[in-house]
XYZ file of C-alpha atoms in Angstrom:
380
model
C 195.724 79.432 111.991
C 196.550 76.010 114.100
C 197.201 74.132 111.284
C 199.947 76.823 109.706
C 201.339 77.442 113.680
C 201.737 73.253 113.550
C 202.949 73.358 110.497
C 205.901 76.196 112.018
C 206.403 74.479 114.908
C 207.213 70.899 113.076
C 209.221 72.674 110.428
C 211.400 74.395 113.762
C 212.039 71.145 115.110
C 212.947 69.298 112.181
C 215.865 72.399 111.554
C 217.053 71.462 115.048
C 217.087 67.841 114.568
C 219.173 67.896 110.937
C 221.969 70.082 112.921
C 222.332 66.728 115.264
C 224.798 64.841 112.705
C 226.388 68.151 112.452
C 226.787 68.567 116.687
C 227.657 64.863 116.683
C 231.084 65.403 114.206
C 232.263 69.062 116.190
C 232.100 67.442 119.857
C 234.139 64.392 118.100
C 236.416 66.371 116.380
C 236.364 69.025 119.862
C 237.516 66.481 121.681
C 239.724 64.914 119.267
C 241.493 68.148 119.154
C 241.659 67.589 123.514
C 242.785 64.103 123.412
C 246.050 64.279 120.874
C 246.917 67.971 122.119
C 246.915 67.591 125.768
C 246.741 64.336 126.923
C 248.867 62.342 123.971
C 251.350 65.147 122.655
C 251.759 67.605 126.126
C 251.292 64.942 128.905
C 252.300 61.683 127.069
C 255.464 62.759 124.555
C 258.245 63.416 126.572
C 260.646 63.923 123.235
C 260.408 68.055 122.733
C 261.275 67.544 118.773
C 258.664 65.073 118.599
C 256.184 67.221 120.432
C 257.043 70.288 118.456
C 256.590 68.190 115.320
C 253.681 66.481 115.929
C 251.435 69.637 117.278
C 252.942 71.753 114.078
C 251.480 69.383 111.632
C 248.477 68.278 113.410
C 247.694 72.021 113.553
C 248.191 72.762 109.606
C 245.920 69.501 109.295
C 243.094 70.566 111.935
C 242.872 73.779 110.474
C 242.223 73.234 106.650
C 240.224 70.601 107.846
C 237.865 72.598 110.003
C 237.857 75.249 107.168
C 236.946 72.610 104.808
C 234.014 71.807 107.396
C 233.210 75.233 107.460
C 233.083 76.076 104.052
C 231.337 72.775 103.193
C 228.156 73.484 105.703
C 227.777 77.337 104.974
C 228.396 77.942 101.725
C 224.695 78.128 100.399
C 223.580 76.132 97.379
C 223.354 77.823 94.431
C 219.693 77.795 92.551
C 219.049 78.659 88.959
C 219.203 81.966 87.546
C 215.744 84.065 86.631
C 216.317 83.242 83.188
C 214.897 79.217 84.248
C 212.037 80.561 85.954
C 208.606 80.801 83.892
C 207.286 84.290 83.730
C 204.120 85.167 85.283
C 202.327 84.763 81.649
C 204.240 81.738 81.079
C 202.655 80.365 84.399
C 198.763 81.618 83.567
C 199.264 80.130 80.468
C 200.728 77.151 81.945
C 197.915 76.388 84.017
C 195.416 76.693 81.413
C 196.377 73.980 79.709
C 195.115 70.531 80.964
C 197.021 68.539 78.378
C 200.321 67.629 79.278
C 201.209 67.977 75.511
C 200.144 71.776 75.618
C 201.896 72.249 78.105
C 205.016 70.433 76.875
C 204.818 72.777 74.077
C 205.051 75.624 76.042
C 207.785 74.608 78.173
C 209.391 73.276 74.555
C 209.246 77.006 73.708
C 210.437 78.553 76.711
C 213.162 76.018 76.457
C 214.186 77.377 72.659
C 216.416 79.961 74.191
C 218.169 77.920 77.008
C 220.919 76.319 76.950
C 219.201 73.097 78.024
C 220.100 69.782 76.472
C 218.906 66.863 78.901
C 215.777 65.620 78.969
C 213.157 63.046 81.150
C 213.376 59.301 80.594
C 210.056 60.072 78.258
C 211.903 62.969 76.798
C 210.273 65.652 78.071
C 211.342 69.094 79.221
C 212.780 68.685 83.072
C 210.516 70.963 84.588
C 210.053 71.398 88.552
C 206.465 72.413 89.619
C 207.252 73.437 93.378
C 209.896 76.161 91.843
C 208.261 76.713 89.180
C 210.822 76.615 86.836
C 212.419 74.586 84.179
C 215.475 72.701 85.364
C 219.013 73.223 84.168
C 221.165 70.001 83.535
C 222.662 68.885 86.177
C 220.310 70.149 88.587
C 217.366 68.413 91.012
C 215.252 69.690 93.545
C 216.053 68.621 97.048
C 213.200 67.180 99.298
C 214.896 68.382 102.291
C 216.039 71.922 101.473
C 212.677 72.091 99.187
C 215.040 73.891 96.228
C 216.322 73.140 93.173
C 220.046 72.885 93.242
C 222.100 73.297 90.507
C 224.254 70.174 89.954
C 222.940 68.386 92.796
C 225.263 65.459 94.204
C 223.329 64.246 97.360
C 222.083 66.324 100.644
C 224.748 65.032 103.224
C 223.152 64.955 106.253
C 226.998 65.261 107.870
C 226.938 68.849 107.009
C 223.438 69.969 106.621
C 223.557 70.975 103.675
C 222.855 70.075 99.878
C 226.342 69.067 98.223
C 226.443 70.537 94.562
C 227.755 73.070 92.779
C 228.196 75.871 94.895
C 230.144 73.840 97.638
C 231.424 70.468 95.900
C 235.125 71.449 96.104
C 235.088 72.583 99.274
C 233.054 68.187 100.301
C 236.418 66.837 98.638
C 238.654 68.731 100.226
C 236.737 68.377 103.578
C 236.798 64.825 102.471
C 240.601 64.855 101.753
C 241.824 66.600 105.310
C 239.194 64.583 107.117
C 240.922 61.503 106.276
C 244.808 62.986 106.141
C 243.243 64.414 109.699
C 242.896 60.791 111.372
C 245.510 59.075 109.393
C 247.588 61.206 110.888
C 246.559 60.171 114.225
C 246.483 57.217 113.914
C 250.084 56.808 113.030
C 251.185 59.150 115.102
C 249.235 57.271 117.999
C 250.412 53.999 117.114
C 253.169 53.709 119.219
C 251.604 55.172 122.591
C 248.574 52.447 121.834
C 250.908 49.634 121.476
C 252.705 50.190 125.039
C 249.828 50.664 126.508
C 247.746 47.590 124.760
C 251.012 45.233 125.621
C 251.400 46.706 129.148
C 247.141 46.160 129.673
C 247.752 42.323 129.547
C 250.503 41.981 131.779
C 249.221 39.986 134.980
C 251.171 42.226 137.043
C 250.100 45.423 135.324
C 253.169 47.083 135.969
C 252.238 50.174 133.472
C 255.531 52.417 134.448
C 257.926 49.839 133.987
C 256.459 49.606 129.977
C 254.693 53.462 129.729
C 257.121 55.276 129.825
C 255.613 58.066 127.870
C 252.184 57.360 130.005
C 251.683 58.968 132.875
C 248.084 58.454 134.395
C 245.162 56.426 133.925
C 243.237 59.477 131.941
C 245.232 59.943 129.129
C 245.893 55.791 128.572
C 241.980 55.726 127.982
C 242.010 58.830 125.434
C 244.817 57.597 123.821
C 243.612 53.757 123.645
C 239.703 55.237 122.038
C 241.482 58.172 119.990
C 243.457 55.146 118.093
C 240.624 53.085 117.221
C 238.494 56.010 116.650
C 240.557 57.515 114.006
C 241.434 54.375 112.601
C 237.464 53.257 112.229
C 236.988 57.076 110.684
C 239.853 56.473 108.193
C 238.229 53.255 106.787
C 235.260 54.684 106.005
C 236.544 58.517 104.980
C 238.708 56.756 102.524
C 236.316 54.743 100.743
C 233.889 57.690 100.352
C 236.900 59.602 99.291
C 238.254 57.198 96.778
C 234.161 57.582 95.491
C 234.322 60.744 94.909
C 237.912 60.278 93.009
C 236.125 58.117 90.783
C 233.025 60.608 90.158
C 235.325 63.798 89.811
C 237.579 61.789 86.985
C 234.524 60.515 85.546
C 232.779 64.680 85.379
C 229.688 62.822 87.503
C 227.640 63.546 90.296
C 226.247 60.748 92.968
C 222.656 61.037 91.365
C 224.089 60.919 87.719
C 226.252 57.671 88.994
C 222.850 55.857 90.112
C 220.821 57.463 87.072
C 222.332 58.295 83.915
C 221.366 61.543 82.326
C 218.913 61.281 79.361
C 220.024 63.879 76.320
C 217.417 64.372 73.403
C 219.525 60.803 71.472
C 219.299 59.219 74.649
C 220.954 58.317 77.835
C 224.409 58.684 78.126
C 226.419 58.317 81.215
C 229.501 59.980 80.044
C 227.671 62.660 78.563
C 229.552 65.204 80.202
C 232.849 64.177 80.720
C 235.354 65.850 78.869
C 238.499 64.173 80.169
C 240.175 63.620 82.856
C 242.429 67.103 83.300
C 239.073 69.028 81.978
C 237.022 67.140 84.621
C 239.231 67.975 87.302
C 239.699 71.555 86.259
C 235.550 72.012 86.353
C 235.539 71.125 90.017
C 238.732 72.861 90.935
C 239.975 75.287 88.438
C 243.049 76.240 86.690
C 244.899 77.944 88.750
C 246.712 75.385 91.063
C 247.400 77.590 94.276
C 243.566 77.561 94.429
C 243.426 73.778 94.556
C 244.282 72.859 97.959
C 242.522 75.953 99.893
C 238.953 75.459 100.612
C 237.884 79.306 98.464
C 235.711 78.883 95.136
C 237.203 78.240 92.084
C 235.301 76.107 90.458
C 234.615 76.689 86.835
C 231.416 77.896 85.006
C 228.394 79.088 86.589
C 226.597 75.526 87.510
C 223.192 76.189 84.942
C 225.290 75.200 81.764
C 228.211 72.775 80.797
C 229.892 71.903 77.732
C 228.851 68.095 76.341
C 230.774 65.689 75.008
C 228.824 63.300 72.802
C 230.417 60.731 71.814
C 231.818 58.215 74.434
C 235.583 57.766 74.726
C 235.460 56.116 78.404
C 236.949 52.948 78.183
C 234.259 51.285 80.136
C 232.459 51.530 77.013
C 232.908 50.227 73.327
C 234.270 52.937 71.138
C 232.167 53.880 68.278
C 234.637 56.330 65.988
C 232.248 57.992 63.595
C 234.336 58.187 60.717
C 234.438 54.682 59.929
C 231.381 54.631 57.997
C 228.496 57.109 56.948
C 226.072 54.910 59.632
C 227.604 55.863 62.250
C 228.681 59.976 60.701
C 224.651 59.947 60.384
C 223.943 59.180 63.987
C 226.373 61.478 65.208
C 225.108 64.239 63.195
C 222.042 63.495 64.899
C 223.301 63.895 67.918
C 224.908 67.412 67.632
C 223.191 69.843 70.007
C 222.099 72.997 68.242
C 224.696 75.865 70.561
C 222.369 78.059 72.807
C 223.763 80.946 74.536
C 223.037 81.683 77.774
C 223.286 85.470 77.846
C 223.518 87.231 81.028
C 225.113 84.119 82.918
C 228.176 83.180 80.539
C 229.846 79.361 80.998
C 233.585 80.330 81.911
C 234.720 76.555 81.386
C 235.893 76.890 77.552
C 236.334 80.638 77.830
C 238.507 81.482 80.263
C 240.819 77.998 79.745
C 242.588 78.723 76.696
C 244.820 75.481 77.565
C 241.894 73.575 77.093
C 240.461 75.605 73.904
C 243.678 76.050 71.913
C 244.073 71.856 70.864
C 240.003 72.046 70.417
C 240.163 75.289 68.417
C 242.282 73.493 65.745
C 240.226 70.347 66.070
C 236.715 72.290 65.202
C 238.837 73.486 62.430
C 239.278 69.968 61.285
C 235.535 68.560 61.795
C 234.342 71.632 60.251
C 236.479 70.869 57.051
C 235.949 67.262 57.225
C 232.118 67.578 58.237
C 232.378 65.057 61.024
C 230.598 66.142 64.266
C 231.522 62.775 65.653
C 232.690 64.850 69.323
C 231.133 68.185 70.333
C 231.843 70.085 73.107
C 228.826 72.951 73.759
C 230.176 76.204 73.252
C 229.302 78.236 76.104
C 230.473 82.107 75.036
């Protein structure tokens, strides 16, 4: 019993201690909100157009950004469906084979009717043993949450929470009105910080004579730290945002940046990027009212995703397969065999008819011509 009420007790305190980060960022943003509000915009601003105009659209920004936040840290992960998980005979039978071939050659079977198409670096099926079930692409189990997560980006301690599918839109757009958030202070700061930086090093210090908009010591220091606070946060909010840019355009995740996926030809970092408008649309949607508001919309359902198999990213030299029969043969080697999922439908061709329509006629043509040189997974 002590060891299980030790093992409670660490597991309590460890809860507490990832919600620190998460403290941390609301008392800076808390007081952010008590610095630019009171002290810079109803103290400091004496203009009542400017005021009006600066609290109206530092109020639309603090909002979505807090919503953002919200959505971002309590939306939970989503986890594969029960159609991933082994089967209570599956998992006798599992264990009664010492081999790992046997046991490959179960999972290989269970695997048949999945619509599974990456593998291990050796090529084996990605199966977790702590869930107990075999892994969708895209997805990795998470030390910290101790889950599989389907298509896993990184556990951001900033939000305590794992960043995937479930909640990736709403970490760009928290991302996106983080940054818009303390650009927008910054320049709207900029002027209040330069009086009172030039009227600091005056050997006199007379402060009304060049303040005029600065009436007491209290708000000079929250104006002077909000400035180089927001700036500092910009720097670094836009680099990770421009990341993320990059990764979105590119239909990657953080882990599949530092480790390329491995498909049954091999590995293939652009493996699942279809494009740059059907990348976008996967994270996003199609409809555009959805984009900027921090509600679901992202497409599919996060255990399969259509494949494109050859590479058309320019970072890479173009191989077009209809050159010459070499290379037709190694793309017809390449074409994954389509495998429903049943019960849990991909919506990402489906329900995008701009995006099927050009690819409908194209199929047409590779059917005709016999030339599987770029496959998309059909998903209905």
């Amino acid at each position: 019993m002590a060891p299980s009420g030790s093992r409670s007790i660490k597991r309590g305190c460890q809860r507490v201690l990832y919600w620190i980060p998460v403290l941390f960022i609301a008392l800076i943003v808390a007081w952010s909100y008590y610095a630019y509000v009171l002290q810079l915009c109803i103290e400091s601003i004496e203009d009542t157009g400017e005021k009006v105009v600066y609290l109206l659209v530092y109020h639309v920004v603090f909002i979505m950004f807090v919503w953002a936040y919200w959505q971002t840290i309590f939306t939970k992960p989503m986890n594969p469906l029960k159609e991933f998980h082994l089967s209570h005979s599956d998992k006798e039978l599992l264990e009664r084979e010492d081999r790992g071939e046997s046991q490959q050659e179960i999972l290989r079977r269970i695997a048949k009717d999945l619509p599974i198409y990456t593998r291990t670096n050796s090529g084996a099926i990605r199966f977790c043993d702590r869930c107990q079930l075999l892994k969708p692409d895209r997805c990795h189990h998470c030390s910290v949450c101790d889950k599989c997560i389907l298509k896993m980006d990184h556990h951001c301690p900033w939000v305590n929470n794992c960043v995937g599918f479930a909640n990736y839109k709403f970490f760009m757009l928290f991302l996106l009105y983080s940054l818009l958030y303390c650009l927008f202070i910054t320049a709207t700061d900029l002027q209040y910080f330069i009086k009172f930086w030039t009227a600091g090093g005056r050997a006199h210090f007379r402060l009304k004579e060049y303040l005029n908009g600065l009436p007491d010591t209290q708000a000079k220091f929250h104006i002077l730290f909000l400035f180089f606070s927001a700036s500092m946060f910009s720097v670094s909010l836009a680099s990770l945002f421009i990341y993320h840019c990059w990764l979105v355009c590119k239909n990657r995740s953080t882990l599949e940046a530092v480790r390329s996926p491995v498909f049954r030809h091999g590995t293939d970092k652009n493996g699942f990027s279809l494009g740059f408008s059907k990348n976008f649309r996967q994270v996003f949607g199609d409809e555009v009212k959805y984009w900027p508001i921090p509600v679901f919309s992202s497409l599919g359902d996060g255990c399969s995703f259509p494949t494109c198999l050859v590479n058309l990213d320019p970072e890479q030299p173009s191989s077009p397969t209809g050159s010459n029969p070499a290379n037709k043969s190694a793309a017809e080697g390449r074409q994954f065999p389509s495998k429903p999922l049943r019960e849990s439908q991909s919506r990402l061709l489906t329900s995008t008819p701009s995006w099927s329509e050009n690819e409908t006629a194209t199929d047409k043509d590779r059917k005709g011509a016999s030339n599987p040189g770029m496959t998309i997974e059909n998903e209905a």
